[in-house]
GROMACS .gro file of C-alpha atoms in nm:
model
  111
    1UNK     CA    1   2.498  -0.081  -0.185
    2UNK     CA    2   2.311  -0.340  -0.390
    3UNK     CA    3   1.947  -0.263  -0.313
    4UNK     CA    4   1.668  -0.426  -0.507
    5UNK     CA    5   1.312  -0.516  -0.424
    6UNK     CA    6   1.404  -0.885  -0.440
    7UNK     CA    7   1.691  -0.849  -0.189
    8UNK     CA    8   1.503  -0.660   0.083
    9UNK     CA    9   1.541  -0.835   0.416
   10UNK     CA   10   1.256  -0.648   0.585
   11UNK     CA   11   0.901  -0.776   0.544
   12UNK     CA   12   0.786  -0.431   0.424
   13UNK     CA   13   0.903  -0.189   0.157
   14UNK     CA   14   0.939   0.159   0.307
   15UNK     CA   15   0.921   0.505   0.149
   16UNK     CA   16   1.292   0.549   0.229
   17UNK     CA   17   1.370   0.228   0.041
   18UNK     CA   18   1.160   0.341  -0.257
   19UNK     CA   19   1.356   0.668  -0.264
   20UNK     CA   20   1.683   0.472  -0.246
   21UNK     CA   21   1.569   0.254  -0.538
   22UNK     CA   22   1.496   0.566  -0.747
   23UNK     CA   23   1.839   0.701  -0.658
   24UNK     CA   24   2.010   0.372  -0.753
   25UNK     CA   25   1.810   0.275  -1.063
   26UNK     CA   26   1.722   0.609  -1.223
   27UNK     CA   27   2.004   0.831  -1.104
   28UNK     CA   28   1.799   1.102  -0.937
   29UNK     CA   29   1.977   1.262  -0.645
   30UNK     CA   30   1.863   1.157  -0.300
   31UNK     CA   31   1.660   1.475  -0.236
   32UNK     CA   32   1.479   1.443  -0.572
   33UNK     CA   33   1.411   1.075  -0.505
   34UNK     CA   34   1.261   1.145  -0.161
   35UNK     CA   35   1.057   1.436  -0.298
   36UNK     CA   36   0.923   1.222  -0.585
   37UNK     CA   37   0.813   0.942  -0.352
   38UNK     CA   38   0.652   1.191  -0.111
   39UNK     CA   39   0.477   1.371  -0.399
   40UNK     CA   40   0.339   1.042  -0.532
   41UNK     CA   41   0.188   0.940  -0.199
   42UNK     CA   42   0.057   1.292  -0.136
   43UNK     CA   43  -0.114   1.283  -0.476
   44UNK     CA   44  -0.273   0.944  -0.402
   45UNK     CA   45  -0.394   1.061  -0.058
   46UNK     CA   46  -0.526   1.395  -0.192
   47UNK     CA   47  -0.717   1.221  -0.470
   48UNK     CA   48  -0.876   0.977  -0.226
   49UNK     CA   49  -0.971   1.261   0.011
   50UNK     CA   50  -1.149   1.433  -0.281
   51UNK     CA   51  -1.353   1.117  -0.333
   52UNK     CA   52  -1.168   1.014  -0.649
   53UNK     CA   53  -1.062   0.655  -0.713
   54UNK     CA   54  -0.692   0.602  -0.782
   55UNK     CA   55  -0.626   0.354  -1.062
   56UNK     CA   56  -0.268   0.248  -1.132
   57UNK     CA   57  -0.258   0.051  -1.455
   58UNK     CA   58  -0.111  -0.295  -1.410
   59UNK     CA   59  -0.110  -0.262  -1.031
   60UNK     CA   60  -0.454  -0.196  -0.884
   61UNK     CA   61  -0.721   0.044  -0.762
   62UNK     CA   62  -0.753   0.238  -0.437
   63UNK     CA   63  -1.100   0.352  -0.330
   64UNK     CA   64  -1.268   0.513  -0.030
   65UNK     CA   65  -1.555   0.304   0.104
   66UNK     CA   66  -1.804   0.408   0.369
   67UNK     CA   67  -1.878   0.135   0.620
   68UNK     CA   68  -2.214   0.144   0.798
   69UNK     CA   69  -2.242   0.142   1.176
   70UNK     CA   70  -2.279  -0.204   1.323
   71UNK     CA   71  -2.280  -0.385   1.654
   72UNK     CA   72  -1.945  -0.526   1.764
   73UNK     CA   73  -1.821  -0.734   2.052
   74UNK     CA   74  -1.536  -0.682   2.296
   75UNK     CA   75  -1.341  -1.008   2.255
   76UNK     CA   76  -1.215  -0.999   2.614
   77UNK     CA   77  -1.548  -0.946   2.790
   78UNK     CA   78  -1.800  -1.047   2.525
   79UNK     CA   79  -1.979  -0.715   2.582
   80UNK     CA   80  -2.167  -0.576   2.282
   81UNK     CA   81  -2.037  -0.235   2.174
   82UNK     CA   82  -2.145  -0.009   1.887
   83UNK     CA   83  -1.900   0.042   1.601
   84UNK     CA   84  -1.952   0.382   1.438
   85UNK     CA   85  -1.978   0.445   1.065
   86UNK     CA   86  -1.638   0.519   0.913
   87UNK     CA   87  -1.455   0.563   0.588
   88UNK     CA   88  -1.184   0.317   0.491
   89UNK     CA   89  -0.940   0.286   0.203
   90UNK     CA   90  -0.968  -0.036   0.004
   91UNK     CA   91  -0.722  -0.177  -0.248
   92UNK     CA   92  -0.810  -0.420  -0.524
   93UNK     CA   93  -0.517  -0.572  -0.707
   94UNK     CA   94  -0.524  -0.543  -1.084
   95UNK     CA   95  -0.518  -0.838  -1.321
   96UNK     CA   96  -0.145  -0.809  -1.400
   97UNK     CA   97  -0.047  -0.794  -1.033
   98UNK     CA   98  -0.271  -1.090  -0.950
   99UNK     CA   99  -0.117  -1.283  -1.237
  100UNK     CA  100   0.238  -1.207  -1.118
  101UNK     CA  101   0.151  -1.320  -0.766
  102UNK     CA  102  -0.006  -1.643  -0.892
  103UNK     CA  103   0.297  -1.717  -1.112
  104UNK     CA  104   0.534  -1.665  -0.816
  105UNK     CA  105   0.664  -1.981  -0.652
  106UNK     CA  106   0.519  -2.035  -0.305
  107UNK     CA  107   0.767  -1.966  -0.026
  108UNK     CA  108   0.682  -2.083   0.326
  109UNK     CA  109   0.646  -1.806   0.584
  110UNK     CA  110   0.906  -1.795   0.859
  111UNK     CA  111   0.769  -1.881   1.206
   0.00000   0.00000   0.00000
């Protein structure tokens, strides 16, 4: 099975596909590959829950941001509704990732 990030037909890269890539490219067995991917995402989530920023050099930064309460509007009825304060995860792409994306040739999106 020739699996690479470039040849993925799905519009999203899944954890299962990441594990398969580790299996194919690095030679870990499938259980080790799945465990490594799961451990990575668990580590990122745990760090964010502790209030720590996650910085991946050459890729980007994940942060928890607290959004203040604000008035919102039901788009169907136009009724004003309160939106409660909440915490959200934000991602800011790093310089190298931004540069790679800008250097990539534009491909039109399929309808």
